[in-house]
PDB file of N, CA, C and O in Angstrom:
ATOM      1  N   UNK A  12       0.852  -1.164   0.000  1.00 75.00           N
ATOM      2  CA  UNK A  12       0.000   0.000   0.000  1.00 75.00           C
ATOM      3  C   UNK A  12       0.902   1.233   0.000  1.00 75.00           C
ATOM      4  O   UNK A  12       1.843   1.327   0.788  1.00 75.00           O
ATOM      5  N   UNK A  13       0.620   2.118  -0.840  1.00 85.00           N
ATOM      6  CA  UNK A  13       1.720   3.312  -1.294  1.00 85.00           C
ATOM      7  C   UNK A  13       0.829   4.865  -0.676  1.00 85.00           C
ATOM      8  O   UNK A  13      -0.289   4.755  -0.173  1.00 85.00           O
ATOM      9  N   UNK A  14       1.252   5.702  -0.760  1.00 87.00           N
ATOM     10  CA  UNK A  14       1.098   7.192  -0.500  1.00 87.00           C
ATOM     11  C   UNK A  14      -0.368   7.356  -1.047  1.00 87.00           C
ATOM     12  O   UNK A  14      -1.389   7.568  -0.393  1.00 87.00           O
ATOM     13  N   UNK A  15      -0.251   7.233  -2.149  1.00 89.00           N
ATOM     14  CA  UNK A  15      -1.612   7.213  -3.035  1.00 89.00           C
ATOM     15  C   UNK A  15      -3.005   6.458  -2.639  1.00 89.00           C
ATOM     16  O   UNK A  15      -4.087   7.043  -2.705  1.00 89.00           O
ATOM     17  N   UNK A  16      -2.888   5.287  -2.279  1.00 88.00           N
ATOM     18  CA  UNK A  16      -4.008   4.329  -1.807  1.00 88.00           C
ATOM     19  C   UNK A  16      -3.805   4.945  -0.288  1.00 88.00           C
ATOM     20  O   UNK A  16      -4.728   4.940   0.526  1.00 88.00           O
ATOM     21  N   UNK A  17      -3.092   5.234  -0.131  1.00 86.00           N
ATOM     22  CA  UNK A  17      -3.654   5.681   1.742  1.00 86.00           C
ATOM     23  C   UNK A  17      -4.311   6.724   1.679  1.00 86.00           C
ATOM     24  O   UNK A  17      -5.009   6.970   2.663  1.00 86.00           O
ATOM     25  N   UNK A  18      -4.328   7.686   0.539  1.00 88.00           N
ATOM     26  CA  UNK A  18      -4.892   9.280   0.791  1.00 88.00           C
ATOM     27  C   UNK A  18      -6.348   8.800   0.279  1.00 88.00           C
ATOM     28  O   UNK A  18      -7.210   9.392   0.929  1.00 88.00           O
ATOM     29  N   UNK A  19      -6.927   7.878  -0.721  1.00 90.00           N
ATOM     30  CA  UNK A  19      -8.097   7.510  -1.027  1.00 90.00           C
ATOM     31  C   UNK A  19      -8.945   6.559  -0.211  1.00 90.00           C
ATOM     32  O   UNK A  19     -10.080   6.270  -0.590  1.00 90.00           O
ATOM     33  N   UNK A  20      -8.409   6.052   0.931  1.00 90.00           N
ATOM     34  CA  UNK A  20      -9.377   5.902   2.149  1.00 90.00           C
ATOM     35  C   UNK A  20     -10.247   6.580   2.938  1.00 90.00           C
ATOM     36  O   UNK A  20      -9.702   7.568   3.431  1.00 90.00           O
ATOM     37  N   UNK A  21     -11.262   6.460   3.223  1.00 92.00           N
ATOM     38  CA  UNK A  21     -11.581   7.793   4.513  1.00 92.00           C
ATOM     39  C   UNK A  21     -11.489   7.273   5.823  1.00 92.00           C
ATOM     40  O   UNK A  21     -11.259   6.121   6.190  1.00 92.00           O
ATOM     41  N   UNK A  22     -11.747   8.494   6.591  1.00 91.00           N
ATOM     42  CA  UNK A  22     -11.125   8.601   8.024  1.00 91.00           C
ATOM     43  C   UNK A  22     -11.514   7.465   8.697  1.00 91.00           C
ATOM     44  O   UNK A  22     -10.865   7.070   9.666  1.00 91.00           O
ATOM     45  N   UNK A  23     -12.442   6.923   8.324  1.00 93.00           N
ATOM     46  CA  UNK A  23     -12.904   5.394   9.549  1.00 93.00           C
ATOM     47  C   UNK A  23     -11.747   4.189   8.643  1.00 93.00           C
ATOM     48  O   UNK A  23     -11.235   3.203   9.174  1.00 93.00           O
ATOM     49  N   UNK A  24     -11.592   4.545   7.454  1.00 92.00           N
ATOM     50  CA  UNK A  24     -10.739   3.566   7.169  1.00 92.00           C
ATOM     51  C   UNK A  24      -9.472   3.570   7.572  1.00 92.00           C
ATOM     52  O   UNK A  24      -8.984   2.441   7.533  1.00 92.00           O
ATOM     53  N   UNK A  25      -8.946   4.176   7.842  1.00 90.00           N
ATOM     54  CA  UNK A  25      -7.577   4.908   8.228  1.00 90.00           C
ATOM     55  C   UNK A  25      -7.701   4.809   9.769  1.00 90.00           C
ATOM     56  O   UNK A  25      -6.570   4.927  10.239  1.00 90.00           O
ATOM     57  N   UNK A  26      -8.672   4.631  10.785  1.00 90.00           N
ATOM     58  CA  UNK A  26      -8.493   4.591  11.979  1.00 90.00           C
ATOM     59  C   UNK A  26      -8.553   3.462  12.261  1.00 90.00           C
ATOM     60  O   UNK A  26      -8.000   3.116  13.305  1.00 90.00           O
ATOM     61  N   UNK A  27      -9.324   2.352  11.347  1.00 90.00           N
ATOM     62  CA  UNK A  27      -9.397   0.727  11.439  1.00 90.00           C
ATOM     63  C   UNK A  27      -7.945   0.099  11.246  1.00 90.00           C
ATOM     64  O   UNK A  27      -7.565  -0.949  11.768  1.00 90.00           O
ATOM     65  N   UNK A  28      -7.231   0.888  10.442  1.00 89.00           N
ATOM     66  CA  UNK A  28      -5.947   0.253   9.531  1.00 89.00           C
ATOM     67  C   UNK A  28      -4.819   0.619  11.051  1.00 89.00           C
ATOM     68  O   UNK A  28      -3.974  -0.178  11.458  1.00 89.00           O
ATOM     69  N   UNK A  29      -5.079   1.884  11.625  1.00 90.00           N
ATOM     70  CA  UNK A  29      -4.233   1.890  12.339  1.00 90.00           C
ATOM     71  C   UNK A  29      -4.229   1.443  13.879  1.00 90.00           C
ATOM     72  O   UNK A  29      -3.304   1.378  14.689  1.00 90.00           O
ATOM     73  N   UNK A  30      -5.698   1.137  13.997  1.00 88.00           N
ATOM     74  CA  UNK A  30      -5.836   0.290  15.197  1.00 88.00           C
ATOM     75  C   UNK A  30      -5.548  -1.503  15.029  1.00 88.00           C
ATOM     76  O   UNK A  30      -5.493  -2.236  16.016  1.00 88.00           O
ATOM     77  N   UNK A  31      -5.404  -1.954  13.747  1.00 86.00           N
ATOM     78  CA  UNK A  31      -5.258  -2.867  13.034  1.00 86.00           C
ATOM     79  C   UNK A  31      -3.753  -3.124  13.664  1.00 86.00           C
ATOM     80  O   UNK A  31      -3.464  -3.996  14.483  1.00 86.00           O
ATOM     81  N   UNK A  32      -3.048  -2.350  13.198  1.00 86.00           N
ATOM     82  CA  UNK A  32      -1.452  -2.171  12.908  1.00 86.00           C
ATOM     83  C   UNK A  32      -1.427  -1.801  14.829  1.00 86.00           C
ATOM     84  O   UNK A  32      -0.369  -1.171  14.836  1.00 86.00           O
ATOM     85  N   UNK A  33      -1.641  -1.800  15.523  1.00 87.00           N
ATOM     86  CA  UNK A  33      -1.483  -1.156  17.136  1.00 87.00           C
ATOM     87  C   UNK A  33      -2.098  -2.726  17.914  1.00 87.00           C
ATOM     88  O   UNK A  33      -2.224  -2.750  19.138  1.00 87.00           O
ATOM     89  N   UNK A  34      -2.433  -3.926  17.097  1.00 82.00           N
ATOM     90  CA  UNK A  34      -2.684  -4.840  18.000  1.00 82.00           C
ATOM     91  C   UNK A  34      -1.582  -6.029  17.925  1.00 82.00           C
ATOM     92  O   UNK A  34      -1.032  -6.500  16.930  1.00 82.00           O
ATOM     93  N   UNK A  35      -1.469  -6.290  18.999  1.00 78.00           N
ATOM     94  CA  UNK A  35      -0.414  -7.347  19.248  1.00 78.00           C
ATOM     95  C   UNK A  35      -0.260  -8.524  18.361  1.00 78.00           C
ATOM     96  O   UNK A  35      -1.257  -8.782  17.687  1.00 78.00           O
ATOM     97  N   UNK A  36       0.966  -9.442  18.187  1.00 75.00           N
ATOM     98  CA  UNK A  36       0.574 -10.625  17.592  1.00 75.00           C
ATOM     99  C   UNK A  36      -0.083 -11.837  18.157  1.00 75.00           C
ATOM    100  O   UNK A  36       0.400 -12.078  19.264  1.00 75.00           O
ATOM    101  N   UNK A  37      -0.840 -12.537  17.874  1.00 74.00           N
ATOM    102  CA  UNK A  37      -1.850 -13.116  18.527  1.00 74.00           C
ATOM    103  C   UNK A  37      -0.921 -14.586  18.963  1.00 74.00           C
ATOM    104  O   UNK A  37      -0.388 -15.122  17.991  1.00 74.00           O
ATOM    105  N   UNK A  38      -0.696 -15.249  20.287  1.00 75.00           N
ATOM    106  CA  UNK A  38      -0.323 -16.125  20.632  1.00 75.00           C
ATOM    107  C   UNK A  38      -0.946 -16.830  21.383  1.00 75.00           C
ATOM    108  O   UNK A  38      -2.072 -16.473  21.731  1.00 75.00           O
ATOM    109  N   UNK A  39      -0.340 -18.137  21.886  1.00 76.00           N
ATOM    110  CA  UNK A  39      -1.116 -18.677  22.684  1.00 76.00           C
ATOM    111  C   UNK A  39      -1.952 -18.473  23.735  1.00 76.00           C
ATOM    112  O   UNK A  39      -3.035 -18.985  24.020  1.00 76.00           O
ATOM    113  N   UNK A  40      -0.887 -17.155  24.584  1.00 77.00           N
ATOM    114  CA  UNK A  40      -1.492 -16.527  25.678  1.00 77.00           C
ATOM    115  C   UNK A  40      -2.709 -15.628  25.556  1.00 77.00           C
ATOM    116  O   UNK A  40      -3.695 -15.567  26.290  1.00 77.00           O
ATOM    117  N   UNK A  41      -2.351 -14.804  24.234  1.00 78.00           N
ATOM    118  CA  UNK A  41      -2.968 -13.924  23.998  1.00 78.00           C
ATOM    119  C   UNK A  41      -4.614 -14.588  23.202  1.00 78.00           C
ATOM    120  O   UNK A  41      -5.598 -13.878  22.993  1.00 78.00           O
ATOM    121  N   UNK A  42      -4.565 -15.309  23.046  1.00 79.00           N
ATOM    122  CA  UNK A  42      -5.790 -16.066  21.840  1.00 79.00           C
ATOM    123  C   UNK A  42      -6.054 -17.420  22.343  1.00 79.00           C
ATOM    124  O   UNK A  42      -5.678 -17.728  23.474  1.00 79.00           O
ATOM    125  N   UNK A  43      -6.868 -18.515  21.345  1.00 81.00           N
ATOM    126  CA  UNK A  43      -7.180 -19.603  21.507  1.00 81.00           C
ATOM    127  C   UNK A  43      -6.193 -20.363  20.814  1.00 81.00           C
ATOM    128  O   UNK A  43      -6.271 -21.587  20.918  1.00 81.00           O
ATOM    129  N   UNK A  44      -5.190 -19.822  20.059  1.00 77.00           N
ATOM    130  CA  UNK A  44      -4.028 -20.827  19.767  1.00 77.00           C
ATOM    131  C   UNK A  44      -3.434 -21.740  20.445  1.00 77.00           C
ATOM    132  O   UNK A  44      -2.965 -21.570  21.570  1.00 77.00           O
ATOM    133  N   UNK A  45      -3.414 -22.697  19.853  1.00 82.00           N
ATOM    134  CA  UNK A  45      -2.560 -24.008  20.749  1.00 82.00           C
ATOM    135  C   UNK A  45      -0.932 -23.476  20.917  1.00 82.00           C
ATOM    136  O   UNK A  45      -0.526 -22.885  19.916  1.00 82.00           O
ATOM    137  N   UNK A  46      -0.229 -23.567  21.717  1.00 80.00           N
ATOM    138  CA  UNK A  46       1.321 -23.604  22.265  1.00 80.00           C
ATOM    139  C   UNK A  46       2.254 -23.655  20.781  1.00 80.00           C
ATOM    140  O   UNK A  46       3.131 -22.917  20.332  1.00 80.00           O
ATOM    141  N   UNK A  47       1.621 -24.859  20.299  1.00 77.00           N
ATOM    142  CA  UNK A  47       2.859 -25.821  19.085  1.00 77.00           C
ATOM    143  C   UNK A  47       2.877 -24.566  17.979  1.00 77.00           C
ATOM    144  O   UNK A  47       3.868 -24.516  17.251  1.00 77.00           O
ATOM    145  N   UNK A  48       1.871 -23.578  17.813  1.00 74.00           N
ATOM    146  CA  UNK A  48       1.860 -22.766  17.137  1.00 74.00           C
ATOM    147  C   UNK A  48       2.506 -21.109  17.526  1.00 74.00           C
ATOM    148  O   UNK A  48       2.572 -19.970  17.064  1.00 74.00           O
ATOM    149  N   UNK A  49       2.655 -21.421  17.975  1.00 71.00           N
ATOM    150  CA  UNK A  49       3.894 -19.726  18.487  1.00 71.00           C
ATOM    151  C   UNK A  49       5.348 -20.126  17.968  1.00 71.00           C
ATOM    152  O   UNK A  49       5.936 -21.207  17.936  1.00 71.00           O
ATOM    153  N   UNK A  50       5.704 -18.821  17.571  1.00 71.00           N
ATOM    154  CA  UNK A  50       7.348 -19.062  16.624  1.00 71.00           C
ATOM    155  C   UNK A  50       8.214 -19.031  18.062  1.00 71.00           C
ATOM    156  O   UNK A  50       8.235 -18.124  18.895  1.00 71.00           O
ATOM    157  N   UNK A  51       9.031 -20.512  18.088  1.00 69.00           N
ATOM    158  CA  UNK A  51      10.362 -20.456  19.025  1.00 69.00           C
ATOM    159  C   UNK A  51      11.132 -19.061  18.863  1.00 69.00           C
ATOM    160  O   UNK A  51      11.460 -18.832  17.699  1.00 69.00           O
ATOM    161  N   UNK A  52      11.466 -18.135  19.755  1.00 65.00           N
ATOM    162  CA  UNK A  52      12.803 -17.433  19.786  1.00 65.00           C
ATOM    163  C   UNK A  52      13.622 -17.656  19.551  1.00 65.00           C
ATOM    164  O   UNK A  52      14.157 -17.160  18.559  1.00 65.00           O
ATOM    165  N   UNK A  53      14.134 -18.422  20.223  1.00 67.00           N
ATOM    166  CA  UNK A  53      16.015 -19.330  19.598  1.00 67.00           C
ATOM    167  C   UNK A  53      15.720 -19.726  18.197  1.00 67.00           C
ATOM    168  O   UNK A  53      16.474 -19.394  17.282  1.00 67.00           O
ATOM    169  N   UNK A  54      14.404 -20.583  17.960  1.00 67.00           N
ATOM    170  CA  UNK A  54      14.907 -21.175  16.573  1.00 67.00           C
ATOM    171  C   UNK A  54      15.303 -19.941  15.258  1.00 67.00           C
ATOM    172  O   UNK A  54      15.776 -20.394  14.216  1.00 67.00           O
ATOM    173  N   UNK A  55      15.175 -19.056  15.327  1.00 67.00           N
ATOM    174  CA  UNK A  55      15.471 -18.040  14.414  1.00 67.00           C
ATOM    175  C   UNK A  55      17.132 -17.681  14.234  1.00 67.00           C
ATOM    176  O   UNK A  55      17.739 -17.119  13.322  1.00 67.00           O
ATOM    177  N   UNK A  56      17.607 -18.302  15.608  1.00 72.00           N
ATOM    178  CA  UNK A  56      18.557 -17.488  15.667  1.00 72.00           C
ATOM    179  C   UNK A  56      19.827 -18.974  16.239  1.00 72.00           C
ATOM    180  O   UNK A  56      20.908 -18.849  16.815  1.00 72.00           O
ATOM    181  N   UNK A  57      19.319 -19.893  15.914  1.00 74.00           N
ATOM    182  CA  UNK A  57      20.306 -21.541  16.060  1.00 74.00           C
ATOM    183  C   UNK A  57      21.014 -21.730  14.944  1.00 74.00           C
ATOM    184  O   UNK A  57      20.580 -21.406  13.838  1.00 74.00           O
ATOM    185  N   UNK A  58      22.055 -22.218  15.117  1.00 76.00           N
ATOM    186  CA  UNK A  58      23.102 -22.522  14.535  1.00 76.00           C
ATOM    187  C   UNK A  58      22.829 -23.862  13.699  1.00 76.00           C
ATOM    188  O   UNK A  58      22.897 -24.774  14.523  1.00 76.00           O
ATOM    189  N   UNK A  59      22.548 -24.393  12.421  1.00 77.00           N
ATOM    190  CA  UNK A  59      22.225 -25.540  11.902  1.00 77.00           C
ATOM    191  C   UNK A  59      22.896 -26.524  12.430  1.00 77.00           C
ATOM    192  O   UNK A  59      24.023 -26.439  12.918  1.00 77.00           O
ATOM    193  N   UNK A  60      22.177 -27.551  12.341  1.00 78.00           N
ATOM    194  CA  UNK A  60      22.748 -29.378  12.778  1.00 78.00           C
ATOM    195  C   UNK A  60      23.746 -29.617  11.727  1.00 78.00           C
ATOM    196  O   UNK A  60      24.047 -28.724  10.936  1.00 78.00           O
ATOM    197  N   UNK A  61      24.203 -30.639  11.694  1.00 79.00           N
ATOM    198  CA  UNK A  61      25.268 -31.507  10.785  1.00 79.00           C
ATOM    199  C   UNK A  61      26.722 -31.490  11.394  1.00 79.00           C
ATOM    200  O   UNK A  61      27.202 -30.834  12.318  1.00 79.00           O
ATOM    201  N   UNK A  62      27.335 -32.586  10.423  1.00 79.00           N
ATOM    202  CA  UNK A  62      29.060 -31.921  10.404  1.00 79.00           C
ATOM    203  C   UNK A  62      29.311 -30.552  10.381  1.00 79.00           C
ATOM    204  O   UNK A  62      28.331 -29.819  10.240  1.00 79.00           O
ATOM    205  N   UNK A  63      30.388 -30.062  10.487  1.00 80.00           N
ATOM    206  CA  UNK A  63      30.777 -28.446  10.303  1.00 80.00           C
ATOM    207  C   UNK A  63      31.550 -28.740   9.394  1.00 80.00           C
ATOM    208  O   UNK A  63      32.170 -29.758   9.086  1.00 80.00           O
ATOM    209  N   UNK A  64      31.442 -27.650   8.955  1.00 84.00           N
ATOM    210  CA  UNK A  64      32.788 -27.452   7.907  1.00 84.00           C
ATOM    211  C   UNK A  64      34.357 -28.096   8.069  1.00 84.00           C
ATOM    212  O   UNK A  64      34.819 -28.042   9.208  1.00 84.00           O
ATOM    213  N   UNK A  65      35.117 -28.637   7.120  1.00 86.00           N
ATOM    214  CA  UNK A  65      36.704 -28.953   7.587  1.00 86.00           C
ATOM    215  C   UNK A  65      36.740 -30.326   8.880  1.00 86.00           C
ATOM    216  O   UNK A  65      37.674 -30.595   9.636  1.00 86.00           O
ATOM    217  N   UNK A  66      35.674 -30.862   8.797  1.00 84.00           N
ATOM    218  CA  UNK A  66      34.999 -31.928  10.031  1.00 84.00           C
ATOM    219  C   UNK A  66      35.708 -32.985   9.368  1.00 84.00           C
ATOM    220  O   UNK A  66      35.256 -33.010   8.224  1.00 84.00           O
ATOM    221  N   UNK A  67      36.930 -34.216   9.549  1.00 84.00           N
ATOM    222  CA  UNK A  67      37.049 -35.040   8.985  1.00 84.00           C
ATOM    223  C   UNK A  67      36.115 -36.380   9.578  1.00 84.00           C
ATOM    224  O   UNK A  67      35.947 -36.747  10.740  1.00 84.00           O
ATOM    225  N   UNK A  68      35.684 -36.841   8.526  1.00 82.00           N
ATOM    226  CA  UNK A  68      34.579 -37.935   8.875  1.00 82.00           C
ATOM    227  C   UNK A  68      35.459 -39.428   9.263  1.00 82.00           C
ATOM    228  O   UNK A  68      36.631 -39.420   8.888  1.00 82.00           O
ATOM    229  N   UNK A  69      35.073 -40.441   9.837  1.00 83.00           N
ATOM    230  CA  UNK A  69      35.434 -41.585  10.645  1.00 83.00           C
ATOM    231  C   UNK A  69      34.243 -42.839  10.428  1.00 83.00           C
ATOM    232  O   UNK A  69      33.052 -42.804  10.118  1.00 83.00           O
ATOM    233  N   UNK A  70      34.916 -43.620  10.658  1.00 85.00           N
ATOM    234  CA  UNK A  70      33.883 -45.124  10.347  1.00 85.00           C
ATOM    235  C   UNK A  70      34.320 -46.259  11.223  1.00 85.00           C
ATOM    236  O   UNK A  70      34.989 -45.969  12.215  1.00 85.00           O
ATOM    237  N   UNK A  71      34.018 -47.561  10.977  1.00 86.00           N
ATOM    238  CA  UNK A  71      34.277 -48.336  11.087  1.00 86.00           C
ATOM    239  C   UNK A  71      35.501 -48.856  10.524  1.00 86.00           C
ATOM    240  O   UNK A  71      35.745 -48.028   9.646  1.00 86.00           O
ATOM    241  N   UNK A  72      36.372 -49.677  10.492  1.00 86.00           N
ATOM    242  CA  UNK A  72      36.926 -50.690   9.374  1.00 86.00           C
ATOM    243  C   UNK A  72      36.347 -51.929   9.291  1.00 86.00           C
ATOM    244  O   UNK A  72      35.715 -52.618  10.092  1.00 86.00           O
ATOM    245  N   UNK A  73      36.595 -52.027   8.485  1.00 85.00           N
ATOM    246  CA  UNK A  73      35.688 -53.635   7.314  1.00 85.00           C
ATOM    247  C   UNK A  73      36.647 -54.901   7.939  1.00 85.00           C
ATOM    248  O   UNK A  73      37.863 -55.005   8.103  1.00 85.00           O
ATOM    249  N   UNK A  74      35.666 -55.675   8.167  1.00 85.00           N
ATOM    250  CA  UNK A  74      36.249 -56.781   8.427  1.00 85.00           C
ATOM    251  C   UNK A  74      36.794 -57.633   7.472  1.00 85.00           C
ATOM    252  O   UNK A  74      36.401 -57.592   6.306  1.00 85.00           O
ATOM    253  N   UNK A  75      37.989 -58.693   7.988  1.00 86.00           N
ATOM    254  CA  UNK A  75      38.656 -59.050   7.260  1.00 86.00           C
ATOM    255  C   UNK A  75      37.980 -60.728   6.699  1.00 86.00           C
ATOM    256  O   UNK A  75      38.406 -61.261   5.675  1.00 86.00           O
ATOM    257  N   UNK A  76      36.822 -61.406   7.638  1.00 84.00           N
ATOM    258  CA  UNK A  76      36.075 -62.596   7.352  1.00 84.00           C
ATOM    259  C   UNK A  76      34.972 -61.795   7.920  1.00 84.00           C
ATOM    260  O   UNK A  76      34.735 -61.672   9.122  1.00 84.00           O
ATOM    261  N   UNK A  77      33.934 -60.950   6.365  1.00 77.00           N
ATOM    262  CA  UNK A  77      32.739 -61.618   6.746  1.00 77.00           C
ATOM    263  C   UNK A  77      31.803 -62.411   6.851  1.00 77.00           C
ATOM    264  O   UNK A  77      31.941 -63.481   6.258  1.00 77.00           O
ATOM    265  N   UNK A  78      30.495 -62.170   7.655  1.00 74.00           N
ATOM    266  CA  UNK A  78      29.816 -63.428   7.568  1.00 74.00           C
ATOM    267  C   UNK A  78      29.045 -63.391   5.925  1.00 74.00           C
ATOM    268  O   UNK A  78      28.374 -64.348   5.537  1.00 74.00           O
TER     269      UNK A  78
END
C-alpha cells in the first residue's frame, strides 16, 4: 500500500488500519491458539545441525572374514 491508496481511504478507514497495525501478535497466551503454534525465539537465531565445515569424517573398518 503506497502514499496514493492511503490518501483515497476515509477517516474510519484509516483509523481501522491503524488500530489494526497497534494490535499485538496473537499467541497462545494472547488467543485460543494451541502452544505448538507460536514461533520459538532461539529457533530463528540456532546454529544448523550436521558436520561443520573442515569436520574429517570416521567409520568403522571392514572386516577381514565376513559373515
Amino acid at each position: 500500500m503506497d502514499r496514493t491508496d492511503l490518501q483515497r481511504l476515509t477517516k474510519e478507514e484509516l483509523i481501522d488500519l491503524v488500530l489494526r497495525m497497534q494490535r499485538p501478535d496473537k499467541t497462545s497466551r494472547t488467543s485460543s491458539k494451541p502452544p505448538s503454534s507460536d514461533r520459538k525465539a532461539r529457533r530463528d537465531r540456532a546454529k544448523p545441525g550436521g558436520a561443520k565445515a573442515g569436520h574429517k569424517g570416521h567409520s568403522r573398518a571392514m572386516s577381514e572374514d565376513a559373515d
